[in-house]
Short mmCIF file of C-alpha atoms in Angstrom, two decimals:
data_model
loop_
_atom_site.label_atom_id
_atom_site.label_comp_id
_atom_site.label_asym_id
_atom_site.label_seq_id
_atom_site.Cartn_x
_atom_site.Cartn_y
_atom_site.Cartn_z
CA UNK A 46 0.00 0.00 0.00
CA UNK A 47 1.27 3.39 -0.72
CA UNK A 48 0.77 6.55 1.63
CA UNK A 49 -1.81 9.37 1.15
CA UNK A 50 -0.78 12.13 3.34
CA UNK A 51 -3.22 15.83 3.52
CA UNK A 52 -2.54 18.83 5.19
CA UNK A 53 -6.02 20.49 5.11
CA UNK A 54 -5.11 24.06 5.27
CA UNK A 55 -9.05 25.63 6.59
CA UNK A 56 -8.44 29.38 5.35
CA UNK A 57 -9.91 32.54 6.20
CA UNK A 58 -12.12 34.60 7.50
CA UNK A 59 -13.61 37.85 7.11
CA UNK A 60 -16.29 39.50 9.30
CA UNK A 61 -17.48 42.96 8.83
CA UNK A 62 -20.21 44.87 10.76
CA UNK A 63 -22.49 46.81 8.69
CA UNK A 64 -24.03 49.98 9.54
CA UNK A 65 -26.76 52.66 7.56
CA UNK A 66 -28.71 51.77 4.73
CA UNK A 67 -29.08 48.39 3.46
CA UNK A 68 -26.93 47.13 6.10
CA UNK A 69 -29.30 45.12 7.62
CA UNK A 70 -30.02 42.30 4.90
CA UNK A 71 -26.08 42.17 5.05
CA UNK A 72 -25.67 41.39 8.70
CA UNK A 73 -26.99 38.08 8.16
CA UNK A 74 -24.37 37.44 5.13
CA UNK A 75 -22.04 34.78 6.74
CA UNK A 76 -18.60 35.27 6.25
CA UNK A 77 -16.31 32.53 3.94
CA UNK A 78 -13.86 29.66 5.37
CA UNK A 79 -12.07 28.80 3.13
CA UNK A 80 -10.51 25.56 3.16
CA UNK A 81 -7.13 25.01 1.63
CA UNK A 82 -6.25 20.72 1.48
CA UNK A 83 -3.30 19.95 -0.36
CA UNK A 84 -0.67 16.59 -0.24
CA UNK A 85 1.39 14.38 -2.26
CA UNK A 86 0.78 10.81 -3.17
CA UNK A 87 3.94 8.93 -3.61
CA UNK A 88 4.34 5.83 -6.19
CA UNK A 89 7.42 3.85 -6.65
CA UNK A 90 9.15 2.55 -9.43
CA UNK A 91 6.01 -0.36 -10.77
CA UNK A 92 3.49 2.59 -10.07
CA UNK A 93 2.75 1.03 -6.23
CA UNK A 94 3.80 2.56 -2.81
CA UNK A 95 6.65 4.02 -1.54
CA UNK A 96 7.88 5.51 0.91
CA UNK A 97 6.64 9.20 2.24
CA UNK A 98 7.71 11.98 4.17
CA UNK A 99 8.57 11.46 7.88
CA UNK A 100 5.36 12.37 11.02
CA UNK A 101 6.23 13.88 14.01
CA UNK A 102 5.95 10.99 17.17
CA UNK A 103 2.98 12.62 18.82
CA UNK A 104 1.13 12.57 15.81
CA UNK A 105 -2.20 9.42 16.86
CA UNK A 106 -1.99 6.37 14.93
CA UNK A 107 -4.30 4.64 16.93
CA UNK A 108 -7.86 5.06 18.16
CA UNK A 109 -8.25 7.47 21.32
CA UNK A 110 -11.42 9.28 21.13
CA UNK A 111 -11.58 12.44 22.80
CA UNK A 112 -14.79 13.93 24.45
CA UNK A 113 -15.33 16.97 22.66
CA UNK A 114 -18.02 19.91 23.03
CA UNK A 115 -21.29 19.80 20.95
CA UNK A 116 -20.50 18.97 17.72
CA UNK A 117 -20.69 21.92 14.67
CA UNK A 118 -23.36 19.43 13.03
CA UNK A 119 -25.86 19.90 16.11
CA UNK A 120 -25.24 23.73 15.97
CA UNK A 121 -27.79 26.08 15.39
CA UNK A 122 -28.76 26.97 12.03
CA UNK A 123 -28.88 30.06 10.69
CA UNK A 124 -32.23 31.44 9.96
CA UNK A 125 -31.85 34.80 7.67
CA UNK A 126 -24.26 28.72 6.27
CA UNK A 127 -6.81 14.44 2.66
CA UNK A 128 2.52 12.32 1.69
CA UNK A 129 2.38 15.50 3.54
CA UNK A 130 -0.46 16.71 5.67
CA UNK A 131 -1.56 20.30 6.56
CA UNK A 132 -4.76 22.19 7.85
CA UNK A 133 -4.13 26.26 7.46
CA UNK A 134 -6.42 28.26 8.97
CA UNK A 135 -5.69 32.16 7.70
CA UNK A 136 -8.55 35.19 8.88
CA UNK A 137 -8.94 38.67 8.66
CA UNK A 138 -10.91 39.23 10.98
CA UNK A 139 -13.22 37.18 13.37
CA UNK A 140 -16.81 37.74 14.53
CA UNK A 141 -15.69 36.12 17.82
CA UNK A 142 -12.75 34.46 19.22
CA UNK A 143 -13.24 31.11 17.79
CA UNK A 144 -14.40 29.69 15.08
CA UNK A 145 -16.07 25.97 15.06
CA UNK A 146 -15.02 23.20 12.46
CA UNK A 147 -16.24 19.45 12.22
CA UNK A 148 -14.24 17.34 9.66
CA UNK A 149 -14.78 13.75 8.79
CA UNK A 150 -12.57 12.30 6.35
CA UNK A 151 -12.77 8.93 4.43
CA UNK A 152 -10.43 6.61 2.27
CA UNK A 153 -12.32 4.49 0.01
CA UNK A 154 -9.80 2.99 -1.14
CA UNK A 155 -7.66 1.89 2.06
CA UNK A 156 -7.41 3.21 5.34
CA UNK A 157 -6.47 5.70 8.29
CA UNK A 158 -2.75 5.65 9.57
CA UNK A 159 -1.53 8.74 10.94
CA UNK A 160 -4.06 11.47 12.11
CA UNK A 161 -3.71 15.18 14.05
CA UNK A 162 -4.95 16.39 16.25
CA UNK A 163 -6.71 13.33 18.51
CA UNK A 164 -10.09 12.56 16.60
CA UNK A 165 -13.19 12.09 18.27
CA UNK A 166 -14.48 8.72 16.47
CA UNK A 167 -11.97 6.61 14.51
CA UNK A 168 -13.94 4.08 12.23
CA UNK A 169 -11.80 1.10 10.79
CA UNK A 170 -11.73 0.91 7.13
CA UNK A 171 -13.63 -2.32 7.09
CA UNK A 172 -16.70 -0.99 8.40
CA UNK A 173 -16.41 2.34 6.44
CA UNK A 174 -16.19 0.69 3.22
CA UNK A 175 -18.99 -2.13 3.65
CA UNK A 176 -21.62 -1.58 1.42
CA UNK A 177 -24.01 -1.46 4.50
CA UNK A 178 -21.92 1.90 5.04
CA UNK A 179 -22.88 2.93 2.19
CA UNK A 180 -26.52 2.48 2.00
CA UNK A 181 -26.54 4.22 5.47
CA UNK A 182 -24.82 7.11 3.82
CA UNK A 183 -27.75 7.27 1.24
CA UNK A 184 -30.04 7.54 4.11
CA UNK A 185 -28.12 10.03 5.50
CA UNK A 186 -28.03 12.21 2.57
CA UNK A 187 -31.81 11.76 2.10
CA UNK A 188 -32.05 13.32 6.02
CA UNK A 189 -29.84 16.10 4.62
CA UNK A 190 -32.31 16.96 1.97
CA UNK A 191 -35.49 17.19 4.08
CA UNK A 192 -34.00 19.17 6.60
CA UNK A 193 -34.27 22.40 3.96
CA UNK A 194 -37.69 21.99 4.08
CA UNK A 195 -38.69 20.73 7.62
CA UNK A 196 -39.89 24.00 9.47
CA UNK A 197 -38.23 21.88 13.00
CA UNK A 198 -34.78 22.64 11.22
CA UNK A 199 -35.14 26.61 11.69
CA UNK A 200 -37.06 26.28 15.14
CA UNK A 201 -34.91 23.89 16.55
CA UNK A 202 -36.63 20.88 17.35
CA UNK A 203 -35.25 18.76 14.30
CA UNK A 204 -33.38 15.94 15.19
CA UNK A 205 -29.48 15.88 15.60
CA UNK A 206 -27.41 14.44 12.46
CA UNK A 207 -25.10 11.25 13.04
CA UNK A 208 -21.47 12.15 11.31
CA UNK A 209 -20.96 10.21 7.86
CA UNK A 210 -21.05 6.46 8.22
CA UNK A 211 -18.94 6.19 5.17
CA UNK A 212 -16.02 8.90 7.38
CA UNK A 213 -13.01 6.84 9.29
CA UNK A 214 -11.91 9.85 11.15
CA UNK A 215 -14.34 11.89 12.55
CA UNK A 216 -13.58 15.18 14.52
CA UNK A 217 -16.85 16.65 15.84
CA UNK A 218 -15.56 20.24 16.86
CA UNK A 219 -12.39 21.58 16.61
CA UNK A 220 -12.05 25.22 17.48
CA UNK A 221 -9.87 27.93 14.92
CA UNK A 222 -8.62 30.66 16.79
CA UNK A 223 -5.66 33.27 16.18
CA UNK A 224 -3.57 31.93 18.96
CA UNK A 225 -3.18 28.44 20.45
CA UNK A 226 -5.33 27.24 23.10
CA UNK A 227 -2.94 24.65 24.54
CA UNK A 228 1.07 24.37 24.29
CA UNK A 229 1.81 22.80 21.04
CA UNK A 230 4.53 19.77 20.80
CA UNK A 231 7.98 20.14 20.20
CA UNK A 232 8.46 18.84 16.55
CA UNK A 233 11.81 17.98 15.26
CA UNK A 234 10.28 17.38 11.65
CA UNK A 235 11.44 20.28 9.54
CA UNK A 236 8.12 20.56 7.73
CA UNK A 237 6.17 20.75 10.64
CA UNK A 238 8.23 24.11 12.17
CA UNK A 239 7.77 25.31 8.37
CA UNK A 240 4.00 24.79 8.52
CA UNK A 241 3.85 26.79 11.62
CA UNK A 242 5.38 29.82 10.18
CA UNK A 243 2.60 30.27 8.06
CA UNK A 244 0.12 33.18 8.80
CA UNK A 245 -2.40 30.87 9.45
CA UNK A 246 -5.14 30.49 12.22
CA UNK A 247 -4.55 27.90 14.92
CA UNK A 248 -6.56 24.55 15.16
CA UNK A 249 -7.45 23.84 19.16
CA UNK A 250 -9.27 20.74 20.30
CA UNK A 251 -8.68 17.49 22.68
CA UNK A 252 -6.11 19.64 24.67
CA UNK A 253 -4.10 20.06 21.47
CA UNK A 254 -3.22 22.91 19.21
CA UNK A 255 -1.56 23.20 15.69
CA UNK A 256 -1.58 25.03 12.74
CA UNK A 257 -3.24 22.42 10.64
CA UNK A 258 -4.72 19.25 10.60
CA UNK A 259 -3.15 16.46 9.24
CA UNK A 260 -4.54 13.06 8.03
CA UNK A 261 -2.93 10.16 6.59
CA UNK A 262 -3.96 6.84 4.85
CA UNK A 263 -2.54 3.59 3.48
CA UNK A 264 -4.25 2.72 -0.21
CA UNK A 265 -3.92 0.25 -2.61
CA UNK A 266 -4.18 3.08 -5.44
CA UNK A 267 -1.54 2.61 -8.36
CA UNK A 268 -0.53 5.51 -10.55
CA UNK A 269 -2.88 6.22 -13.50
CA UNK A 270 -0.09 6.57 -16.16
CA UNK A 271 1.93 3.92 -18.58
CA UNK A 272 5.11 5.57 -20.62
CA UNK A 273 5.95 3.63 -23.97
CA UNK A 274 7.87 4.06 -26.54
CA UNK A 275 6.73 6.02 -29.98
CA UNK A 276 6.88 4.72 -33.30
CA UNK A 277 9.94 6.37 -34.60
CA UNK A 278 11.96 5.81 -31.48
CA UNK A 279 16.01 6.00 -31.54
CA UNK A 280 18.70 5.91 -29.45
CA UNK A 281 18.97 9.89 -30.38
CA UNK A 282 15.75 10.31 -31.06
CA UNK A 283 13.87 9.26 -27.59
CA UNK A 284 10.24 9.27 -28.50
CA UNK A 285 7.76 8.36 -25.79
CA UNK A 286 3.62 8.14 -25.06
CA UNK A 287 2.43 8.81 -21.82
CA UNK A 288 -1.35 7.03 -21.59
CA UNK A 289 -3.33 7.96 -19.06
CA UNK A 290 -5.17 4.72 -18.36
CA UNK A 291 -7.53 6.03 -15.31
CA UNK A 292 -11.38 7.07 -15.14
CA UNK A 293 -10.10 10.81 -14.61
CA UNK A 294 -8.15 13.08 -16.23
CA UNK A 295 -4.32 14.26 -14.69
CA UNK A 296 -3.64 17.84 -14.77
CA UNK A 297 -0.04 20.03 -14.64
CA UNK A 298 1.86 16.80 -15.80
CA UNK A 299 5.79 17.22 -15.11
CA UNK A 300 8.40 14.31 -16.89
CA UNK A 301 11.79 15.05 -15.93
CA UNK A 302 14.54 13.17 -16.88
CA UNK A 303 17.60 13.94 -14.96
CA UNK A 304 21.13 12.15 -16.50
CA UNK A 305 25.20 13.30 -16.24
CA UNK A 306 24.46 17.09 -16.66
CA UNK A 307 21.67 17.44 -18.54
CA UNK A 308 17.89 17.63 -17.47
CA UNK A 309 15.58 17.34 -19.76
CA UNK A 310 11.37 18.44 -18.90
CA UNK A 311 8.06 17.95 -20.48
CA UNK A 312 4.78 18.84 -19.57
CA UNK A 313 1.17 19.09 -20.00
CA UNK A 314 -1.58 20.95 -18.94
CA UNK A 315 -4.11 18.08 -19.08
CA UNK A 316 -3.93 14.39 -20.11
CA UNK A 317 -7.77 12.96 -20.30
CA UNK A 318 -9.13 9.77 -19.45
CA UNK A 319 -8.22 7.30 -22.09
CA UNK A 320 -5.71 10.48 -23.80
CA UNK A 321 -1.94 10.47 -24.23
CA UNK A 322 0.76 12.71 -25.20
CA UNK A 323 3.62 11.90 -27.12
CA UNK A 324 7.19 13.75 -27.01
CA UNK A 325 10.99 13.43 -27.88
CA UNK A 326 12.86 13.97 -25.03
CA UNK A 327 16.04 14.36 -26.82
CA UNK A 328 14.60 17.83 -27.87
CA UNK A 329 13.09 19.10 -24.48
CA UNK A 330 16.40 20.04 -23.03
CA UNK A 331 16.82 22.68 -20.20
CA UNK A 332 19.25 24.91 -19.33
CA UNK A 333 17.56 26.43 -16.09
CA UNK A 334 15.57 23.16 -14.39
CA UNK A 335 14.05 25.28 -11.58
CA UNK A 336 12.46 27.59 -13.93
CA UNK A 337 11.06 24.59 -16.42
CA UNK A 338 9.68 22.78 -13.35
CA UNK A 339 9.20 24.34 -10.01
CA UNK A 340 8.72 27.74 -11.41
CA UNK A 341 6.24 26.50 -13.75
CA UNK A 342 4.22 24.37 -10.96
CA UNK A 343 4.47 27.49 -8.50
CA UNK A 344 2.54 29.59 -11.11
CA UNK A 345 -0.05 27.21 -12.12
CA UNK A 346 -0.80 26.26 -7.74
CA UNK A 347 -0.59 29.08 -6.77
CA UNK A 348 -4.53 31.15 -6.83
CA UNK A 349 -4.53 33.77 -9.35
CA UNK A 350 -7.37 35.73 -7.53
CA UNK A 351 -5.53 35.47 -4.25
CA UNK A 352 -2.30 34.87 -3.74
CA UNK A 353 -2.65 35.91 0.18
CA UNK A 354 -5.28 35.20 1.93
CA UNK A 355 -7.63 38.46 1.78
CA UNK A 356 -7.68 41.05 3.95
CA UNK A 357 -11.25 41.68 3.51
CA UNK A 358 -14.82 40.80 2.32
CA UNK A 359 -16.94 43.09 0.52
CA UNK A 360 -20.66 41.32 0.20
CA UNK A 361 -20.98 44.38 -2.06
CA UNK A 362 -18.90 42.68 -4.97
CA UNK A 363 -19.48 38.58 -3.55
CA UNK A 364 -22.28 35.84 -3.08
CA UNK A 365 -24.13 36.97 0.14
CA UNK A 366 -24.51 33.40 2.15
CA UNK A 367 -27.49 33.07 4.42
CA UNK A 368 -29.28 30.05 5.40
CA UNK A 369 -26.88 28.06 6.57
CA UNK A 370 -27.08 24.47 8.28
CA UNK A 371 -23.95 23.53 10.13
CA UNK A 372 -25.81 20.01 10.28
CA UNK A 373 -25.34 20.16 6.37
CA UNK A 374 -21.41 20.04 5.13
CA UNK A 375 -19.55 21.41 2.27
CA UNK A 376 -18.64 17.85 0.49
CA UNK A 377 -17.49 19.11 -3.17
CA UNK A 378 -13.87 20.97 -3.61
CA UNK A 379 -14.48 24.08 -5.42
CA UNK A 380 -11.24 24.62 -6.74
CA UNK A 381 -7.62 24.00 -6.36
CA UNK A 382 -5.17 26.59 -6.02
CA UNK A 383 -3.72 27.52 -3.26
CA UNK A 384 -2.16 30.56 -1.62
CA UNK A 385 1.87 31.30 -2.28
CA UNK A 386 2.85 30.41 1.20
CA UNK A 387 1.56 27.21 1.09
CA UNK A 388 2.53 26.26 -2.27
CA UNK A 389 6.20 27.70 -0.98
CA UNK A 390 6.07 25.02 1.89
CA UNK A 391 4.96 22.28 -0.65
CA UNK A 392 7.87 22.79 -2.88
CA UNK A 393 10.03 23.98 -0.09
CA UNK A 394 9.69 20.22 0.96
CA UNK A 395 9.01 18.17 -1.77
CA UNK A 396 10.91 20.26 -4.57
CA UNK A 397 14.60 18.54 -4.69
CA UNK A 398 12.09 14.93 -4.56
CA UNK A 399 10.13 16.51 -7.28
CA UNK A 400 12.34 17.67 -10.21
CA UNK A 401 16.19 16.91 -8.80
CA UNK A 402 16.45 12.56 -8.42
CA UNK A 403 18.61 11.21 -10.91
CA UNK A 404 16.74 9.11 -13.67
CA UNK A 405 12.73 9.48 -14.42
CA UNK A 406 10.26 11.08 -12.16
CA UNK A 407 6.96 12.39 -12.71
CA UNK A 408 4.92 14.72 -11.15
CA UNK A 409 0.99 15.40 -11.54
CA UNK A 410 -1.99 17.24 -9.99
CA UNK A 411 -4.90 14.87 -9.01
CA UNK A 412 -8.26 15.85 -10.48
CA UNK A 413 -10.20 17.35 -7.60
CA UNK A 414 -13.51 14.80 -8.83
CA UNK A 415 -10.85 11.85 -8.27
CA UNK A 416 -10.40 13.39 -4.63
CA UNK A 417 -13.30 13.62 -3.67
CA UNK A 418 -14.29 10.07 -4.79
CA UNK A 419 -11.03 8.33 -3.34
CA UNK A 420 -10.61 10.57 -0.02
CA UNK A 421 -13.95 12.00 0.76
CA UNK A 422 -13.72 15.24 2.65
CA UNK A 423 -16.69 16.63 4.87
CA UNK A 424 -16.13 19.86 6.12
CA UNK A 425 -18.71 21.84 8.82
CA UNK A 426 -18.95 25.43 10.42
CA UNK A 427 -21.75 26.77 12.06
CA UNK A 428 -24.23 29.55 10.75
CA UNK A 429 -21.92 32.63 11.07
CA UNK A 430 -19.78 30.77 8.49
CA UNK A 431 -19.58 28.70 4.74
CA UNK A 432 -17.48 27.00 3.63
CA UNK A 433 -15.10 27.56 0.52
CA UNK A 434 -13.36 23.80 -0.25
CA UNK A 435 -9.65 24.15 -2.42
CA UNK A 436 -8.12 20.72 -2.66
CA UNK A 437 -4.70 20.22 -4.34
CA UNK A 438 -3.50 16.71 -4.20
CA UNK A 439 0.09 16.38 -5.97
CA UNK A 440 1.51 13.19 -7.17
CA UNK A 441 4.98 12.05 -7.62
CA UNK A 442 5.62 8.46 -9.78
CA UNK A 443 9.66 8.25 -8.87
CA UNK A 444 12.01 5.96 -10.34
CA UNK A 445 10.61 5.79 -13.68
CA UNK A 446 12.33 3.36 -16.10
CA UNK A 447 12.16 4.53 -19.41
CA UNK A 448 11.52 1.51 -21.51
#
């Protein structure tokens, strides 16, 4: 099995107070999370696992459910709302000290291994992935629907919703605030000090604190691609097809070949389902790597609307929310770009792994569809709050042998 490791980086937060005309309707507008998830998935060599990138010792590999405070699902609602882990919480500014979060997380295809901070339910994969688990889900999602339209919803007499049957790892309420509630662990793990660097908003619950949350699985996933050779192939004229042989398509494709003193890149935007692109290597020679490859990746990662989180949130110029049901959860990734800091600490760790081994390795982006259908993310907040769900899951195929 190979690891899937997400950082879930929850961003920001804007809250304004409206006064004089017309202010009134926009008092009730809730104010956006928005939720930043991004990790690599690392295949070896015959497309299976390999190896990932170290976890701090305190992080919970085991079951230890912690008693936590009414979850963000049984909240009121609002009347007038997935190798390398990280959950970044950035705001501008805060209706009040805290903001509640309830993720559940599953892996459909494998299971939980490394989790932060302590969850409150840990479900083994075996019962998560039973089909009985997923009828119940169905169910569930039917509830979901006829809560819009059951008056008890709004007065407060409809009954509490059970977290997703389908989930593994479950945290009912986890509390984002812009300093930590408890003293965090002394990390060794370079990634981890980087990760708290970040501008981000601190995530407090169990008696633990962190700048993220961080969740980690074991699948039996295989990469998605096959490289062959092209008709026309010669020793100086290296001419290749890379298939995609998956349900869904691979986006920001990097091939870099790295021998003696040369590197030689190629890339693609997209390769679809059932597509393949064909090259010559011989001709794709670079003189600057960094600028063919991690340049490149930074630029198409990193959020062309924002590349900070923003400062503000005019309702003037965006989608007023109101309405919102923290029993209901934001279950589709809107996008996936990031902000520059965190695409910085991505490539700040995973760079030199990325574009710098010797021989084959290549690197892709994950369709965010194929994420939400292999790791299924459910993310809550209560009515002041919605949710805005960015997912960027990398992939890295090393030790390619070209054939």
């Amino acid at each position: 099995m190979r690891h899937r490791t997400f950082a879930l980086p929850l961003a920001a937060l804007t809250f304004a107070v409206l006064a004089g005309g017309g202010a009134h309707a926009k008092s009730w507008c809730a104010n956006p999370l928005w939720v930043h998830e991004w990790g690599v998935h690392v295949f070896d060599r015959d497309g299976g696992p390999a190896e990932g990138t170290p976890i701090p010792a305190y992080f919970h590999t085991r079951a230890e459910a912690r008693q936590g405070d009414v979850p963000v699902r049984e909240l009121p609602p609002d009347s007038g709302i997935r190798d390398l882990p990280v959950v970044h919480f950035y705001a501008a500014g805060m209706r009040f000290d805290t903001v509640p979060v309830g993720l559940e997380v599953g892996f459909t295809r494998g299971a939980a291994s490394a989790w932060f901070p302590a969850a409150d339910r840990v479900r083994a994969a075996a019962v998560a992935n039973a089909p009985a688990s997923t009828v119940a889900r169905t169910q569930l999602l039917a509830q979901r629907g006829v809560r819009a339209t059951d008056r008890r919803t709004w007065d407060g007499d409809a009954p509490a919703m059970p977290p997703d049957p389908t989930r593994q790892l479950v945290w009912s309420r986890l509390d984002l605030a812009k300093k930590p509630a408890f003293t965090p662990a002394a990390s060794g793990v370079p990634w981890v000090k980087a990760a708290r660097e970040l501008d981000a908003l601190w995530v407090n619950g169990g008696g633990e604190s962190e700048r993220f949350v961080f969740y980690e699985g074991r699948t039996v996933e295989r990469v998605p691609l096959a490289l062959r050779r092209a008709d026309g192939w010669a020793p100086d004229a290296r001419r290749y097809v890379l298939a995609n042989t998956g349900a869904h398509p691979v986006h920001d494709v990097f091939l870099v070949h790295n021998e003696a003193d040369a590197a030689y890149v190629f890339t693609a935007a997209t390769v679809p389902p059932g597509g393949e692109v064909s090259f010559t290597l011989d001709a794709l020679a670079v003189r600057d790597r960094g600028a063919a490859t991690a340049d490149v990746l930074r630029a198409r990662l990193v959020d062309p609307q924002a590349a900070a989180p923003p400062e503000r949130y005019d309702w003037d110029h965006d989608s007023c929310v109101m309405g919102r049901d923290p029993a209901v959860p934001v279950e589709e990734a809107a996008d996936h770009h990031l902000y520059r800091g965190e695409v910085d600490l991505l490539l700040g760790v995973w760079g030199r792994r990325f574009f710098e081994q010797p021989g084959t390795t290549v690197v892709y982006r994950e369709d965010t569809a194929y994420l939400d259908a292999v790791m299924p993310l459910s993310v809550y907040t209560d009515m002041f709050n919605f949710v805005v769900l960015h997912r960027a899951g990398l992939a890295v195929w090393e030790h390619v042998a070209l054939p």
